[in-house]
mmCIF file of C-alpha atoms in Angstrom:
data_model
loop_
_atom_site.group_PDB
_atom_site.id
_atom_site.type_symbol
_atom_site.label_atom_id
_atom_site.label_comp_id
_atom_site.label_asym_id
_atom_site.label_seq_id
_atom_site.Cartn_x
_atom_site.Cartn_y
_atom_site.Cartn_z
ATOM 1 C CA ILE A 1 -19.789 -14.040 -15.111
ATOM 2 C CA ARG A 2 -22.587 -11.857 -14.523
ATOM 3 C CA ARG A 3 -21.578 -9.537 -11.413
ATOM 4 C CA PRO A 4 -23.733 -7.842 -9.432
ATOM 5 C CA PRO A 5 -24.057 -4.166 -8.416
ATOM 6 C CA ARG A 6 -20.607 -2.336 -6.861
ATOM 7 C CA SER A 7 -22.171 -0.894 -3.736
ATOM 8 C CA THR A 8 -19.148 2.024 -3.862
ATOM 9 C CA PRO A 9 -18.891 4.328 -6.027
ATOM 10 C CA LEU A 10 -16.511 5.216 -9.088
ATOM 11 C CA TYR A 11 -15.075 8.327 -9.387
ATOM 12 C CA SER A 12 -16.888 10.826 -10.443
ATOM 13 C CA SER A 13 -16.691 12.919 -14.039
ATOM 14 C CA ALA A 14 -15.825 15.830 -11.806
ATOM 15 C CA ALA A 15 -13.182 14.251 -10.069
ATOM 16 C CA SER A 16 -11.248 13.062 -13.038
ATOM 17 C CA ASP A 17 -11.735 16.670 -14.515
ATOM 18 C CA VAL A 18 -10.195 18.399 -11.007
ATOM 19 C CA TYR A 19 -7.309 15.243 -11.425
ATOM 20 C CA LYS A 20 -6.406 16.390 -15.035
ATOM 21 C CA ARG A 21 -6.605 19.599 -14.194
ATOM 22 C CA GLN A 22 -3.679 19.004 -11.130
ATOM 23 C CA MET A 23 -1.296 16.579 -13.586
ATOM 24 C CA HIS A 24 -0.693 20.152 -15.269
ATOM 25 C CA ASN A 25 0.329 21.784 -11.943
ATOM 26 C CA ARG A 26 1.674 18.969 -10.219
ATOM 27 C CA LYS A 27 5.581 17.947 -11.107
ATOM 28 C CA VAL A 28 7.419 14.720 -10.175
ATOM 29 C CA TYR A 29 11.270 14.084 -10.383
ATOM 30 C CA ILE A 30 12.588 11.603 -13.038
ATOM 31 C CA SER A 31 16.326 10.877 -12.718
ATOM 32 C CA GLY A 32 17.795 14.330 -11.994
ATOM 33 C CA GLU A 33 14.540 16.389 -13.070
ATOM 34 C CA ILE A 34 11.409 17.891 -11.883
ATOM 35 C CA VAL A 35 8.937 18.144 -14.176
ATOM 36 C CA PRO A 36 5.353 18.683 -14.719
ATOM 37 C CA GLU A 37 3.507 14.858 -14.445
ATOM 38 C CA ILE A 38 1.995 15.557 -17.813
ATOM 39 C CA GLU A 39 5.080 15.264 -19.391
ATOM 40 C CA ALA A 40 7.273 12.930 -17.660
ATOM 41 C CA LYS A 41 7.660 9.851 -19.450
ATOM 42 C CA ILE A 42 10.490 6.867 -19.597
ATOM 43 C CA SER A 43 12.034 5.062 -22.796
ATOM 44 C CA ILE A 44 10.106 1.677 -23.798
ATOM 45 C CA PHE A 45 13.257 0.136 -22.937
ATOM 46 C CA ASP A 46 13.821 0.651 -19.451
ATOM 47 C CA SER A 47 13.822 -2.553 -17.258
ATOM 48 C CA ALA A 48 10.833 -0.999 -15.903
ATOM 49 C CA VAL A 49 8.661 -1.358 -18.620
ATOM 50 C CA LEU A 50 10.255 -5.219 -19.748
ATOM 51 C CA LEU A 51 11.428 -6.628 -17.288
ATOM 52 C CA GLY A 52 9.186 -5.305 -14.541
ATOM 53 C CA ASP A 53 12.320 -4.697 -13.194
ATOM 54 C CA THR A 54 11.833 -1.515 -10.338
ATOM 55 C CA VAL A 55 11.161 -1.663 -6.590
ATOM 56 C CA THR A 56 9.429 0.633 -4.825
ATOM 57 C CA GLU A 57 8.093 2.542 -1.387
ATOM 58 C CA SER A 58 4.703 4.394 -1.272
ATOM 59 C CA THR A 59 4.844 6.831 1.552
ATOM 60 C CA ARG A 60 1.663 9.225 2.512
ATOM 61 C CA THR A 61 1.281 12.344 4.339
ATOM 62 C CA PHE A 62 -0.862 13.096 7.719
ATOM 63 C CA ASN A 63 -1.436 16.643 7.815
ATOM 64 C CA HIS A 64 1.327 16.704 4.766
ATOM 65 C CA VAL A 65 3.798 15.655 6.570
ATOM 66 C CA PRO A 66 5.121 12.701 5.287
ATOM 67 C CA PHE A 67 4.706 9.404 7.873
ATOM 68 C CA LYS A 68 7.401 7.238 8.999
ATOM 69 C CA LEU A 69 9.538 8.427 5.462
ATOM 70 C CA ASP A 70 12.924 7.623 7.067
ATOM 71 C CA ASP A 71 12.127 4.209 7.425
ATOM 72 C CA HIS A 72 10.310 3.538 3.741
ATOM 73 C CA LEU A 73 13.580 4.961 2.190
ATOM 74 C CA GLU A 74 15.616 2.272 4.781
ATOM 75 C CA ARG A 75 13.460 -0.234 3.362
ATOM 76 C CA LEU A 76 13.793 0.990 -0.288
ATOM 77 C CA TYR A 77 18.001 1.143 -0.066
ATOM 78 C CA LYS A 78 17.814 -2.680 1.340
ATOM 79 C CA SER A 79 15.645 -3.460 -1.485
ATOM 80 C CA PHE A 80 18.404 -1.938 -3.503
ATOM 81 C CA LYS A 81 20.699 -4.220 -1.943
ATOM 82 C CA LEU A 82 18.850 -7.016 -2.176
ATOM 83 C CA THR A 83 18.227 -6.371 -6.096
ATOM 84 C CA ARG A 84 21.735 -5.245 -7.146
ATOM 85 C CA ILE A 85 20.091 -1.549 -8.614
ATOM 86 C CA ASP A 86 22.330 1.217 -7.596
ATOM 87 C CA PRO A 87 20.509 4.227 -7.371
ATOM 88 C CA GLN A 88 23.398 6.381 -7.604
ATOM 89 C CA MET A 89 22.088 8.730 -4.518
ATOM 90 C CA THR A 90 21.849 8.318 -0.727
ATOM 91 C CA ILE A 91 19.649 7.984 1.321
ATOM 92 C CA GLU A 92 20.244 11.284 2.414
ATOM 93 C CA GLU A 93 20.176 12.916 -1.532
ATOM 94 C CA MET A 94 17.113 10.588 -2.318
ATOM 95 C CA LYS A 95 15.597 12.853 0.699
ATOM 96 C CA LYS A 96 15.804 15.979 0.276
ATOM 97 C CA VAL A 97 14.879 15.406 -3.344
ATOM 98 C CA SER A 98 11.402 13.416 -1.432
ATOM 99 C CA LEU A 99 11.084 17.108 0.352
ATOM 100 C CA GLU A 100 11.636 18.871 -2.098
ATOM 101 C CA LEU A 101 8.837 17.695 -3.995
ATOM 102 C CA LEU A 102 6.061 17.418 -1.641
ATOM 103 C CA GLU A 103 6.568 21.068 -0.897
ATOM 104 C CA ILE A 104 6.588 21.686 -4.537
ATOM 105 C CA ASN A 105 3.888 20.237 -4.501
ATOM 106 C CA LYS A 106 1.659 20.843 -1.533
ATOM 107 C CA ASP A 107 -0.883 23.226 -3.044
ATOM 108 C CA ASN A 108 -2.098 20.833 -5.232
ATOM 109 C CA TYR A 109 -3.918 19.706 -1.624
ATOM 110 C CA THR A 110 -6.366 20.985 0.651
ATOM 111 C CA ALA A 111 -5.951 21.398 4.178
ATOM 112 C CA ASN A 112 -7.840 17.958 4.810
ATOM 113 C CA GLU A 113 -6.904 16.306 2.102
ATOM 114 C CA ASP A 114 -3.719 14.246 1.862
ATOM 115 C CA CYS A 115 -1.571 12.233 -0.644
ATOM 116 C CA TRP A 116 1.175 9.543 -1.865
ATOM 117 C CA LEU A 117 4.953 9.979 -2.159
ATOM 118 C CA VAL A 118 5.826 7.256 -4.127
ATOM 119 C CA HIS A 119 9.390 6.223 -5.041
ATOM 120 C CA ASN A 120 10.287 3.545 -8.386
ATOM 121 C CA ILE A 121 13.514 2.834 -8.988
ATOM 122 C CA SER A 122 14.685 0.705 -11.865
ATOM 123 C CA ARG A 123 18.174 -0.382 -13.037
ATOM 124 C CA GLY A 124 17.412 2.006 -16.358
ATOM 125 C CA HIS A 125 17.827 0.534 -19.876
ATOM 126 C CA SER A 126 17.574 -2.949 -20.406
ATOM 127 C CA ILE A 127 19.090 -4.711 -22.958
ATOM 128 C CA THR A 128 16.411 -7.587 -24.067
ATOM 129 C CA GLY A 129 18.071 -10.895 -24.267
ATOM 130 C CA GLY A 130 21.500 -9.237 -22.728
ATOM 131 C CA ASN A 131 22.727 -10.142 -18.672
ATOM 132 C CA PRO A 132 19.032 -7.966 -16.685
ATOM 133 C CA ALA A 133 22.573 -7.616 -14.286
ATOM 134 C CA LEU A 134 24.243 -5.216 -15.862
ATOM 135 C CA GLN A 135 22.989 -1.849 -15.338
ATOM 136 C CA VAL A 136 23.970 -0.461 -18.611
ATOM 137 C CA SER A 137 22.973 3.219 -17.907
ATOM 138 C CA LYS A 138 22.239 5.223 -15.172
ATOM 139 C CA PRO A 139 19.032 4.006 -12.732
ATOM 140 C CA THR A 140 15.873 5.739 -13.956
ATOM 141 C CA VAL A 141 14.778 7.597 -10.363
ATOM 142 C CA MET A 142 11.024 8.662 -10.209
ATOM 143 C CA ILE A 143 9.132 10.051 -7.721
ATOM 144 C CA TYR A 144 5.973 11.469 -7.703
ATOM 145 C CA THR A 145 3.429 12.589 -5.313
ATOM 146 C CA GLN A 146 -0.540 11.701 -6.133
ATOM 147 C CA PRO A 147 -3.688 12.443 -3.971
ATOM 148 C CA MET A 148 -4.894 9.852 -1.012
ATOM 149 C CA ASN A 149 -7.731 8.806 -2.776
ATOM 150 C CA LEU A 150 -9.225 7.039 -0.229
ATOM 151 C CA VAL A 151 -13.114 7.027 -1.975
ATOM 152 C CA LEU A 152 -13.503 2.897 -2.384
ATOM 153 C CA TRP A 153 -12.089 1.916 1.747
ATOM 154 C CA ALA A 154 -14.102 4.421 3.216
ATOM 155 C CA PRO A 155 -17.242 2.748 3.491
ATOM 156 C CA PHE A 156 -15.400 -0.810 5.063
ATOM 157 C CA TYR A 157 -14.325 1.542 8.309
ATOM 158 C CA THR A 158 -17.627 0.974 10.100
ATOM 159 C CA LYS A 159 -19.223 -1.659 7.443
ATOM 160 C CA GLY A 160 -16.434 -3.526 7.049
ATOM 161 C CA CYS A 161 -15.076 -5.497 3.910
ATOM 162 C CA HIS A 162 -15.585 -9.047 2.400
ATOM 163 C CA ALA A 163 -11.769 -11.061 2.283
ATOM 164 C CA VAL A 164 -12.189 -13.915 0.005
ATOM 165 C CA THR A 165 -9.128 -15.781 -0.538
ATOM 166 C CA PRO A 166 -7.937 -16.007 -4.193
ATOM 167 C CA PRO A 167 -7.353 -19.005 -5.930
ATOM 168 C CA THR A 168 -3.320 -17.018 -6.766
ATOM 169 C CA ARG A 169 -1.119 -18.252 -4.510
ATOM 170 C CA MET A 170 1.994 -16.221 -2.910
ATOM 171 C CA VAL A 171 5.489 -16.483 -4.740
ATOM 172 C CA PRO A 172 7.603 -18.411 -2.562
ATOM 173 C CA SER A 173 10.090 -17.019 -0.584
ATOM 174 C CA GLN A 174 12.199 -19.074 -1.865
ATOM 175 C CA SER A 175 11.933 -17.307 -5.670
ATOM 176 C CA LEU A 176 11.456 -14.022 -4.222
ATOM 177 C CA ASP A 177 11.356 -12.716 -0.488
ATOM 178 C CA ALA A 178 8.504 -10.958 0.248
ATOM 179 C CA ARG A 179 10.323 -8.129 2.243
ATOM 180 C CA ILE A 180 11.705 -6.945 -0.761
ATOM 181 C CA LYS A 181 8.824 -4.203 -2.045
ATOM 182 C CA ASN A 182 8.812 -4.445 -6.207
ATOM 183 C CA ARG A 183 6.863 -3.557 -8.632
ATOM 184 C CA SER A 184 6.495 -6.825 -10.365
ATOM 185 C CA ARG A 185 2.756 -7.599 -9.684
ATOM 186 C CA LEU A 186 0.716 -9.579 -11.941
ATOM 187 C CA PHE A 187 0.478 -12.300 -9.587
ATOM 188 C CA TYR A 188 -1.203 -9.242 -6.783
ATOM 189 C CA THR A 189 -3.481 -8.311 -9.677
ATOM 190 C CA LEU A 190 -4.317 -11.548 -10.874
ATOM 191 C CA ALA A 191 -5.203 -12.305 -6.581
ATOM 192 C CA GLU A 192 -7.391 -9.323 -6.738
ATOM 193 C CA ILE A 193 -8.858 -10.128 -9.596
ATOM 194 C CA GLU A 194 -10.362 -13.389 -8.640
ATOM 195 C CA ALA A 195 -11.769 -12.233 -5.631
ATOM 196 C CA LYS A 196 -13.722 -9.625 -6.779
ATOM 197 C CA LEU A 197 -15.137 -12.470 -9.171
ATOM 198 C CA VAL A 198 -16.894 -13.432 -5.770
ATOM 199 C CA ASP A 199 -17.882 -10.085 -4.523
ATOM 200 C CA PRO A 200 -16.842 -7.095 -6.743
ATOM 201 C CA ASP A 201 -15.949 -5.280 -3.261
ATOM 202 C CA ALA A 202 -13.704 -7.868 -1.813
ATOM 203 C CA GLN A 203 -10.424 -7.395 -0.329
ATOM 204 C CA SER A 204 -7.984 -10.396 -1.180
ATOM 205 C CA VAL A 205 -6.148 -12.947 1.124
ATOM 206 C CA ILE A 206 -3.483 -14.239 -0.723
ATOM 207 C CA LEU A 207 -2.689 -18.223 1.119
ATOM 208 C CA ASP A 208 1.039 -19.259 0.478
ATOM 209 C CA ILE A 209 1.892 -22.190 -0.984
ATOM 210 C CA HIS A 210 0.983 -23.829 2.075
ATOM 211 C CA GLY A 211 -2.191 -22.765 2.326
ATOM 212 C CA ASN A 212 -0.799 -20.498 5.181
ATOM 213 C CA VAL A 213 -1.901 -16.813 5.072
ATOM 214 C CA ALA A 214 0.267 -14.540 4.029
ATOM 215 C CA GLU A 215 -1.016 -11.114 3.255
ATOM 216 C CA ASN A 216 -3.405 -8.839 0.891
ATOM 217 C CA LYS A 217 -2.376 -6.624 -2.291
ATOM 218 C CA GLY A 218 -1.109 -3.570 -0.871
ATOM 219 C CA GLY A 219 -1.356 -4.810 3.064
ATOM 220 C CA ASN A 220 -0.890 -7.082 5.831
ATOM 221 C CA ILE A 221 -3.376 -9.467 7.459
ATOM 222 C CA PHE A 222 -4.649 -9.461 10.915
ATOM 223 C CA MET A 223 -6.990 -11.161 13.659
ATOM 224 C CA ILE A 224 -8.248 -11.490 17.123
ATOM 225 C CA LYS A 225 -8.728 -14.087 19.272
ATOM 226 C CA ASP A 226 -9.503 -13.935 23.113
ATOM 227 C CA GLY A 227 -8.431 -10.186 23.152
ATOM 228 C CA LYS A 228 -4.899 -11.244 21.034
ATOM 229 C CA LEU A 229 -4.006 -9.635 18.380
ATOM 230 C CA ILE A 230 -2.292 -12.100 15.769
ATOM 231 C CA THR A 231 -0.537 -11.187 11.990
ATOM 232 C CA PRO A 232 1.648 -13.672 9.857
ATOM 233 C CA THR A 233 5.440 -13.679 10.293
ATOM 234 C CA THR A 234 7.078 -11.963 7.850
ATOM 235 C CA ALA A 235 8.798 -15.341 6.380
ATOM 236 C CA ASN A 236 5.994 -15.238 3.309
ATOM 237 C CA CYS A 237 4.574 -11.564 3.378
ATOM 238 C CA LEU A 238 5.568 -8.104 3.478
ATOM 239 C CA GLU A 239 7.272 -6.389 7.080
ATOM 240 C CA GLY A 240 4.813 -3.512 6.237
ATOM 241 C CA LEU A 241 5.833 -0.777 8.388
ATOM 242 C CA THR A 242 1.548 -0.062 8.967
ATOM 243 C CA ARG A 243 1.918 -3.582 10.043
ATOM 244 C CA ASN A 244 4.661 -2.445 12.515
ATOM 245 C CA SER A 245 2.989 0.680 13.470
ATOM 246 C CA THR A 246 -0.397 -1.149 14.015
ATOM 247 C CA MET A 247 1.618 -3.403 16.760
ATOM 248 C CA GLU A 248 3.297 -0.985 18.458
ATOM 249 C CA ILE A 249 -0.762 1.032 19.075
ATOM 250 C CA ALA A 250 -1.329 -2.093 20.015
ATOM 251 C CA ARG A 251 1.803 -3.048 22.660
ATOM 252 C CA SER A 252 0.809 0.793 23.696
ATOM 253 C CA LEU A 253 -2.861 -0.383 24.383
ATOM 254 C CA ASP A 254 -1.897 -3.566 26.550
ATOM 255 C CA ILE A 255 -2.570 -5.667 23.990
ATOM 256 C CA GLU A 256 -0.917 -8.811 23.451
ATOM 257 C CA VAL A 257 0.966 -9.493 19.919
ATOM 258 C CA ILE A 258 1.900 -12.688 18.349
ATOM 259 C CA GLU A 259 3.578 -13.668 14.989
ATOM 260 C CA ALA A 260 2.455 -16.726 13.902
ATOM 261 C CA VAL A 261 1.867 -19.066 11.126
ATOM 262 C CA ILE A 262 -1.706 -18.704 10.464
ATOM 263 C CA GLN A 263 -4.334 -20.448 8.137
ATOM 264 C CA SER A 264 -7.408 -19.512 6.864
ATOM 265 C CA TYR A 265 -9.279 -21.525 9.489
ATOM 266 C CA ASP A 266 -8.246 -19.439 12.390
ATOM 267 C CA LEU A 267 -9.342 -16.734 10.106
ATOM 268 C CA ALA A 268 -12.980 -18.284 9.966
ATOM 269 C CA THR A 269 -13.103 -18.682 13.622
ATOM 270 C CA SER A 270 -11.919 -15.472 15.308
ATOM 271 C CA ASP A 271 -13.631 -12.531 17.348
ATOM 272 C CA GLU A 272 -12.447 -10.396 14.347
ATOM 273 C CA MET A 273 -10.211 -9.443 11.631
ATOM 274 C CA PHE A 274 -8.798 -6.045 9.620
ATOM 275 C CA ILE A 275 -6.176 -5.697 7.258
ATOM 276 C CA THR A 276 -3.566 -3.293 7.221
ATOM 277 C CA SER A 277 -2.029 -0.389 4.285
ATOM 278 C CA THR A 278 -0.618 2.708 4.114
ATOM 279 C CA PRO A 279 -3.620 4.495 2.333
ATOM 280 C CA TYR A 280 -6.320 3.259 4.874
ATOM 281 C CA SER A 281 -3.883 1.959 7.940
ATOM 282 C CA ILE A 282 -7.137 0.023 9.299
ATOM 283 C CA MET A 283 -9.436 -2.282 7.163
ATOM 284 C CA PRO A 284 -12.128 -3.927 9.010
ATOM 285 C CA ALA A 285 -13.488 -7.311 7.427
ATOM 286 C CA THR A 286 -16.822 -8.250 8.563
ATOM 287 C CA LYS A 287 -16.906 -11.394 6.429
ATOM 288 C CA PHE A 288 -14.853 -13.699 5.619
ATOM 289 C CA ASN A 289 -15.115 -16.559 2.551
ATOM 290 C CA GLY A 290 -18.798 -15.406 2.449
ATOM 291 C CA MET A 291 -18.719 -16.017 5.917
ATOM 292 C CA PRO A 292 -19.183 -13.523 8.876
ATOM 293 C CA ILE A 293 -16.463 -13.283 11.184
ATOM 294 C CA ALA A 294 -18.082 -13.018 14.495
ATOM 295 C CA ASP A 295 -21.572 -11.548 14.798
ATOM 296 C CA GLY A 296 -20.411 -9.844 11.274
ATOM 297 C CA ASN A 297 -19.729 -6.089 13.114
ATOM 298 C CA VAL A 298 -16.673 -4.411 13.022
ATOM 299 C CA GLY A 299 -15.388 -5.585 17.011
ATOM 300 C CA PRO A 300 -13.886 -3.680 19.740
ATOM 301 C CA VAL A 301 -10.249 -3.802 19.207
ATOM 302 C CA THR A 302 -10.646 -2.797 15.467
ATOM 303 C CA LYS A 303 -12.153 -0.037 16.852
ATOM 304 C CA LYS A 304 -9.372 0.804 19.948
ATOM 305 C CA LEU A 305 -6.715 0.172 17.062
ATOM 306 C CA ILE A 306 -8.636 2.337 14.655
ATOM 307 C CA GLN A 307 -9.193 5.233 17.460
ATOM 308 C CA GLY A 308 -4.983 4.747 18.776
ATOM 309 C CA TRP A 309 -4.032 5.150 14.877
ATOM 310 C CA SER A 310 -5.826 8.352 14.186
ATOM 311 C CA ASP A 311 -4.488 9.475 17.631
ATOM 312 C CA ARG A 312 -1.077 8.651 16.949
ATOM 313 C CA VAL A 313 -1.168 10.685 14.019
ATOM 314 C CA GLY A 314 -3.373 13.705 14.608
ATOM 315 C CA VAL A 315 -6.140 13.017 12.223
ATOM 316 C CA ASP A 316 -9.176 11.200 12.699
ATOM 317 C CA ILE A 317 -8.837 8.895 9.464
ATOM 318 C CA ILE A 318 -12.322 7.313 9.540
ATOM 319 C CA LYS A 319 -13.670 10.942 8.626
ATOM 320 C CA GLN A 320 -11.247 11.814 6.515
ATOM 321 C CA ALA A 321 -12.033 8.930 4.817
ATOM 322 C CA GLN A 322 -15.832 9.625 4.641
ATOM 323 C CA ASP A 323 -15.712 13.182 3.823
ATOM 324 C CA GLN A 324 -14.527 12.388 0.573
ATOM 325 C CA LEU A 325 -16.960 9.540 -0.161
ATOM 326 C CA HIS A 326 -19.350 12.365 0.430
ATOM 327 C CA LYS A 327 -18.598 14.994 -2.431
ATOM 328 C CA HIS A 328 -18.284 11.773 -4.588
#
């Protein structure tokens, strides 16, 4: 399939050089040790590698302060319970190490640059063909920071993205509850690749096996209809913290919020649509499966919610992203 040219730039060689230099300066935490990022290693026999047996959380900073870190860690420990992974750390210890790592790495980020704080925790070494439930070593606790690169999303704040439904479907909650945030993400990757075969800049809207709207590969789906904010229930998608914050902001602006079962028809006939996720907060969508949403422009309620986000976190989220775009 011949792909049309990409409308957003990939990383420049200059940015790549900066990234490589930062790898020498940034530190990561691995199972009790803080080491330079470039020296960070795990075993090829770790359950993260052999089985994708890893739970995860990704927090971001605003003005170098982690946003909702306590909530992210609380959800992480719920995932531990459901997956029977023993992190051998209390939630207080996990938070202490995370904040220490942020402090160690803070000089790698400029005043107007924020970062990810990522937690990946696996069961540890796995025995091939053995009992996968056995934790035969200490867990592998990986914590790191990365620059919050918003370049590929920046144009969507003003022009909106093209939301596309790929053929790959959401894993049914009977098989794996979407509320367990994990790194077994091949189906997400396939879905996103399929969406980008339609449009290189497309963002996926993954449906469940019944044709109901579930989620994006890393975010939640919202629509506006008759002034009301509507989003899928968490029966088939992750209960995103950015999703919850967006609903809180909407209620503070006297916008009615509804959680419902929605389908592609509802998105196609909506007044506005957007996706929420940790890095970009809100990504407007102005086209769905090739069709314009309403008049094809970012809608007034979406703009109001974006401003609500900026007010809440003390960062102009559009400007922060577009400043990065202009640098590239």
